[in-house]
Every structure is written in structure tokens, then in C-alpha cells.
């Protein structure tokens, strides 16, 4: 793996109170690739993902040891402004969470509060096109986002993340609340987006990881068991635990 | 076997009858009370009554001073209590860490909401009337009343803020919003109808309260409309109380008329609160 590293975790240990959620994790995320983080429920996938854009800051008595580097800079120290980081590392959540505003406002809000001064209409339309939602909503940009279907809402949330022109998009089980058809659309979108963005996706759907990711990390009980090319992880994993998990013996 | 079953059914039936009687008896009592007041006072509610100052002659007496006093007080209470209450709620919900101190504050606010209003009267008398030398002014009365309804506003606002899903906040943070941008653009707009409902209900409590105002000495003869916040004042419930405590029957009829006016105001405010709540329920379906 001789590609450019965009995010790196070094000796990362994450704790809720005393309970460690991630233990001594070292991982390098490559630029313009889709990296999947898989593992059974409660293994710390989402916790790890949320450290990459400091979303764990909102959890009381969460603490962090080790370092997270974004383009070579440590981002988990308190002197680093999390707002700056989140501008460059966007996020899509498990359940679609559009703002209870119009479709247009959903997308433009992020750029607007961060001082965007270009053509708003153009930006919104481009983001919707990139998120594969434009044709479905082009006639009703000013109607409420809450009227969209679940799958459309999730693509709107992706459009909202894209609007910030981030370098990385974190996705926390983005399709787990959606039906198979909507899931397929999201997956196609992810494949398309990786040309311009680095995507880290948490999923407990192994087939999904196999379908869309370039690299896969397997976490189990807070430990990074195995990390490598998706192909090799799913065909000839090094570790017994990984094999047991992907063949469905547990999890 | 059959015996036990029939006894169980009997018990169920008895309970149903008790519950029905409880419900209807309170409604019937309310209807009797309202009917009685309407019978006594409805004929007195007219323009002269609304537009005259109190007088020792019943046929000349009116509630102009009381209406204006109540309006002044409500406006001042709104100006004082709403910003403080809403800010406190925002602080407790959005900024304060959930620790022992914040829990202690929360419990105490809930307790304060249950403190008898006369206690607030004593507090107002000691602090505003005597210590700050505000005398029996509108300002002293409004400050006392603000203290009384602050806990109610804080609790209602907190509930409204809490009802905004966490995912909305996270969504805002994820596009690089600061805490305040998130609150300002997403939390407050979504919570506003709920806060508004709580404020109106708190205000309707303030408009009906008598005890704390009597305590700070607002029970006086006031035959003018207050012109600034240092003027003495009277309010609707105080005027009603004043008339009820007189021996002449004519004044009792005036009191009934005053109660009708107060009830109309109160019911209008509560109806507005319900209307706002229902409309917001349609707008924000999480």
C-alpha cells in the first residue's frame, strides 16, 4: 500500500469512563479510497470513526490516548479547533438526519455559515447532481426535506456533506436504515464519490464492505484484528478470527 | 369459580362508577361555578365597566386601572422573565455538563416551581420593595412575578429544547457549525413553538396570581392608569379580591364581572398556547 496516507491513528486508545472501546489501534487510511470498517456490534467501529472528526467531543467522560493525524497534523489535541476539522472531514450518519428546512437550505446552510460567497443555486444543484438526487427533487428545492423518502433523505445528507467540499467523508452505517433498493443507490453513489473524496464507511453488512470498499479493517472487541486490501481480507484472511467473522461463524 | 369471577366483575364495575363520578362531579362543579358567576356578573360587563376607574359607588366602578395594570405587568414580566428563562434553559440543556452540580440546579428549579406563591411575595417584599426601595411599584410587582414564573418558563423551555433530536445537532456540527450556530439555526427554531406555549401558560399563571402582589402591598385604591414602571398599580385579580371583600352585594356582582373578564383573557391565552402547539406538531414530525 504505497498510496498517500490521509488519516492515521497511532497507538489510539479510546475509553468511555474506564471502559476501553478501542485498544491501541494503529491504522492508516489512504487517500481517494473507500475504506470499510467492519466488525460485530459493539466492537468500537463507530467510536473509531467519530474520533476522525472529533464527534466524540460531545460525549461526557470520553477520553482518548494516542494520536489521530489528518494530513500529518495531530487533530485530537484540545488546541486544534474541531470546527475546522469538521469542515474538511464531513460525516453521514446512520439514520438520515436532514434539517427540518427546505432541500435547498439543507445543502446551503453549511457553506453559508462558513462564509460561502459564490452562487448558491449553482452549488446546491451541483451537490444534488453529485449525490444523484437532482432529477428527483429539481422541481421542489424549496419544499421541506422531511417530505423526502428515507433513501432520498440520506442522499440529501450526502449532498449536504459534499457541499462543504471536504477531503474525507465519514459514513456511519449509512444504509442500515434503508431498504435494499435505496441501499443500492447509496452504494453506487459511494463508488462514484471515491474519485473525488476519501470515504471511510462503517458497516456491519459484510457483503456491502466487499462490494464497495478498496480496503477493509476488521475490528473485534476494540482491537484492530486485520487491515488490508478488501480482496485479500475476504478471500484469504491472515487471522483465524477474521475468517470466522466473514464466513459468518459469529457476529 | 363463578363466584370469584362475578366478584371481580363487580369490583371492576364499582371502580368504573367511581371514576365516572369523579370526572363528572368536578365538571359539574365547574359549570355551577361559572354559571353562578355569569348570572351575577354578565349584566355588569359593559363599556362603562371596562372603561371606568374603581369607585366607592358600585354603578360607577370599573376595572380600567386593573386592566392596564395587568397589561403593564404582563409586558414587564415578559421582558424580564422570558430572556432569562430561555437563556437558562439553553445553558442547562446545551452547555452545562451533566454532573452533580447541574443535577442539583435542575432539582432546585423543579422545587422552585412548586413553592407557594405567597413565599415569592415575601421574597419580593424583602428584596425589591424594602432592600431596593422600589416601593409598591409596577417594577417591584413585575420582578416578583418574574421570579415566580421563571422556574415554569425554564422547565417548559428545557422540555422544548430537549425534544429537538440530537441527530439534528450532530448534523449541524458535522458541517462545521459552532455550538451557537447550531442552537441559533436549528435548536431554537424547532423549540420555539414549545417555548412559546410554555411562556404563554406561565404568563397566564402570572396574570391570575394575587397572593404575592397583596404581599408586596399592591392592594390599594388606584384610580389611574400607570404611566411608568415606578407607579403604583393594581391588577385584575387584586381588584376582584378587593370587591369581594366588601360587604355590599353590588360589589360582589362587580367582582363576578371582573372574574368574567379575567377568565376571557385567560382562556384566550390558553387557546393560543394550544393552537401554537398543534401547529408546530404538524411542522416538526421527527
Short mmCIF file of C-alpha atoms in Angstrom, two decimals, chain A residues 54-234:
data_model
loop_
_atom_site.label_atom_id
_atom_site.label_comp_id
_atom_site.label_asym_id
_atom_site.label_seq_id
_atom_site.Cartn_x
_atom_site.Cartn_y
_atom_site.Cartn_z
CA UNK A 54 -13.91 14.81 16.81
CA UNK A 55 -17.60 13.91 17.15
CA UNK A 56 -16.80 12.16 20.40
CA UNK A 57 -16.21 15.59 21.94
CA UNK A 58 -19.90 15.67 22.75
CA UNK A 59 -19.77 12.60 24.93
CA UNK A 60 -19.12 13.30 28.58
CA UNK A 61 -16.24 11.41 30.18
CA UNK A 62 -14.94 10.15 26.89
CA UNK A 63 -11.18 10.10 26.80
CA UNK A 64 -8.58 9.49 24.24
CA UNK A 65 -4.95 8.37 24.31
CA UNK A 66 -2.59 8.30 21.38
CA UNK A 67 -2.81 10.38 18.26
CA UNK A 68 -5.02 10.92 15.25
CA UNK A 69 -3.27 12.58 12.36
CA UNK A 70 -5.01 14.27 9.46
CA UNK A 71 -2.62 15.04 6.61
CA UNK A 72 0.24 14.66 9.03
CA UNK A 73 -1.17 17.01 11.67
CA UNK A 74 -2.36 15.84 15.07
CA UNK A 75 -6.06 16.67 15.37
CA UNK A 76 -7.08 15.21 18.69
CA UNK A 77 -5.43 17.81 20.91
CA UNK A 78 -7.55 20.48 22.52
CA UNK A 79 -5.71 23.32 20.79
CA UNK A 80 -7.00 22.04 17.44
CA UNK A 81 -10.37 23.57 16.64
CA UNK A 82 -12.85 20.76 15.96
CA UNK A 83 -14.93 23.10 13.80
CA UNK A 84 -12.01 23.45 11.37
CA UNK A 85 -11.60 19.69 11.23
CA UNK A 86 -15.28 19.04 10.60
CA UNK A 87 -15.23 21.45 7.67
CA UNK A 88 -12.68 19.21 5.99
CA UNK A 89 -13.92 15.86 7.24
CA UNK A 90 -17.65 15.51 6.62
CA UNK A 91 -19.97 12.93 8.06
CA UNK A 92 -23.09 10.99 7.12
CA UNK A 93 -24.99 9.34 9.93
CA UNK A 94 -26.73 6.05 10.45
CA UNK A 95 -30.21 7.49 10.34
CA UNK A 96 -30.88 10.21 7.78
CA UNK A 97 -30.95 13.47 9.71
CA UNK A 98 -31.88 16.28 7.34
CA UNK A 99 -32.62 19.62 8.97
CA UNK A 100 -36.35 20.39 9.14
CA UNK A 101 -35.87 23.00 6.44
CA UNK A 102 -36.12 23.11 2.67
CA UNK A 103 -33.95 20.90 0.50
CA UNK A 104 -32.12 24.00 -0.69
CA UNK A 105 -31.43 25.25 2.85
CA UNK A 106 -30.23 21.84 3.96
CA UNK A 107 -27.39 21.98 1.50
CA UNK A 108 -26.55 25.66 1.61
CA UNK A 109 -26.53 26.02 5.41
CA UNK A 110 -23.10 24.52 5.97
CA UNK A 111 -21.33 26.58 3.30
CA UNK A 112 -23.27 29.69 4.33
CA UNK A 113 -22.22 29.64 7.98
CA UNK A 114 -18.68 29.02 6.86
CA UNK A 115 -18.62 32.13 4.72
CA UNK A 116 -19.53 30.85 1.25
CA UNK A 117 -19.97 33.78 -1.16
CA UNK A 118 -20.40 32.12 -4.55
CA UNK A 119 -23.52 31.23 -6.49
CA UNK A 120 -25.79 29.38 -4.08
CA UNK A 121 -28.14 27.97 -6.70
CA UNK A 122 -25.23 26.52 -8.64
CA UNK A 123 -23.65 24.97 -5.57
CA UNK A 124 -26.91 23.35 -4.45
CA UNK A 125 -27.60 21.96 -7.90
CA UNK A 126 -24.10 20.58 -8.32
CA UNK A 127 -24.21 18.88 -4.94
CA UNK A 128 -27.58 17.36 -5.72
CA UNK A 129 -26.29 16.14 -9.08
CA UNK A 130 -23.22 14.63 -7.41
CA UNK A 131 -25.42 12.95 -4.84
CA UNK A 132 -27.66 11.55 -7.58
CA UNK A 133 -30.71 13.28 -6.21
CA UNK A 134 -31.15 16.21 -8.55
CA UNK A 135 -33.59 14.65 -11.01
CA UNK A 136 -35.90 13.58 -8.22
CA UNK A 137 -36.08 16.94 -6.48
CA UNK A 138 -35.26 19.60 -9.07
CA UNK A 139 -38.84 20.90 -9.13
CA UNK A 140 -39.18 21.24 -5.39
CA UNK A 141 -35.95 22.56 -3.99
CA UNK A 142 -37.91 24.79 -1.67
CA UNK A 143 -40.13 22.15 -0.17
CA UNK A 144 -39.27 20.55 3.12
CA UNK A 145 -36.61 17.87 3.28
CA UNK A 146 -38.81 15.98 5.72
CA UNK A 147 -41.14 15.08 2.85
CA UNK A 148 -38.48 13.00 1.08
CA UNK A 149 -38.26 9.24 1.46
CA UNK A 150 -35.63 7.73 3.73
CA UNK A 151 -33.27 6.93 0.88
CA UNK A 152 -33.67 10.38 -0.62
CA UNK A 153 -33.06 11.96 2.77
CA UNK A 154 -29.84 10.02 3.13
CA UNK A 155 -28.66 11.11 -0.31
CA UNK A 156 -29.57 14.66 0.69
CA UNK A 157 -27.37 14.24 3.76
CA UNK A 158 -24.56 13.10 1.49
CA UNK A 159 -25.17 16.16 -0.70
CA UNK A 160 -25.03 18.27 2.45
CA UNK A 161 -21.66 16.77 3.33
CA UNK A 162 -20.34 17.26 -0.22
CA UNK A 163 -21.38 20.91 -0.18
CA UNK A 164 -18.58 21.61 2.28
CA UNK A 165 -16.07 20.27 -0.26
CA UNK A 166 -14.50 18.08 2.38
CA UNK A 167 -11.48 15.91 1.75
CA UNK A 168 -12.88 12.98 3.66
CA UNK A 169 -16.45 11.76 4.16
CA UNK A 170 -17.13 9.52 7.13
CA UNK A 171 -20.16 7.29 6.83
CA UNK A 172 -21.59 5.56 9.86
CA UNK A 173 -23.68 2.66 8.53
CA UNK A 174 -25.30 4.99 6.02
CA UNK A 175 -27.59 2.34 4.55
CA UNK A 176 -28.61 0.40 7.62
CA UNK A 177 -31.94 2.20 7.92
CA UNK A 178 -32.76 1.85 4.23
CA UNK A 179 -34.42 -0.75 2.03
CA UNK A 180 -32.33 -2.76 -0.49
CA UNK A 181 -33.15 -0.52 -3.43
CA UNK A 182 -32.18 2.67 -1.62
CA UNK A 183 -29.11 0.87 -0.29
CA UNK A 184 -28.05 0.02 -3.81
CA UNK A 185 -28.30 3.66 -4.82
CA UNK A 186 -26.16 4.74 -1.88
CA UNK A 187 -23.56 2.12 -2.75
CA UNK A 188 -23.39 3.24 -6.36
CA UNK A 189 -23.01 6.77 -5.13
CA UNK A 190 -20.13 5.82 -2.85
CA UNK A 191 -18.30 4.15 -5.73
CA UNK A 192 -18.76 7.29 -7.78
CA UNK A 193 -17.69 9.66 -4.99
CA UNK A 194 -14.39 8.00 -4.28
CA UNK A 195 -12.88 9.66 -7.33
CA UNK A 196 -13.06 12.99 -5.54
CA UNK A 197 -13.21 12.05 -1.88
CA UNK A 198 -11.73 9.71 0.63
CA UNK A 199 -14.51 7.66 2.16
CA UNK A 200 -14.44 5.76 5.40
CA UNK A 201 -17.53 3.66 5.91
CA UNK A 202 -18.59 1.72 8.95
CA UNK A 203 -20.85 -1.18 8.18
CA UNK A 204 -21.87 -4.43 9.69
CA UNK A 205 -23.01 -5.66 6.35
CA UNK A 206 -20.01 -7.65 5.10
CA UNK A 207 -21.32 -8.01 1.58
CA UNK A 208 -21.59 -4.27 1.42
CA UNK A 209 -17.98 -3.87 2.53
CA UNK A 210 -16.89 -6.40 -0.07
CA UNK A 211 -18.88 -4.67 -2.81
CA UNK A 212 -17.79 -1.11 -2.34
CA UNK A 213 -14.52 -0.86 -0.45
CA UNK A 214 -10.89 -0.93 -1.53
CA UNK A 215 -9.53 -1.63 1.92
CA UNK A 216 -11.15 -3.26 4.89
CA UNK A 217 -10.40 -3.09 8.57
CA UNK A 218 -11.79 -5.77 10.84
CA UNK A 219 -12.35 -4.75 14.44
CA UNK A 220 -13.19 -7.10 17.23
CA UNK A 221 -13.77 -6.11 20.84
CA UNK A 222 -11.92 -2.85 20.45
CA UNK A 223 -8.93 -4.31 18.66
CA UNK A 224 -7.93 -3.93 15.07
CA UNK A 225 -7.53 -7.56 14.11
CA UNK A 226 -6.73 -7.19 10.47
CA UNK A 227 -6.44 -4.42 7.92
CA UNK A 228 -5.67 -4.76 4.25
CA UNK A 229 -7.00 -4.92 0.72
CA UNK A 230 -10.65 -5.88 0.69
CA UNK A 231 -9.98 -8.62 -1.85
CA UNK A 232 -7.46 -10.40 0.28
CA UNK A 233 -9.38 -9.91 3.54
CA UNK A 234 -12.43 -11.56 2.05
#
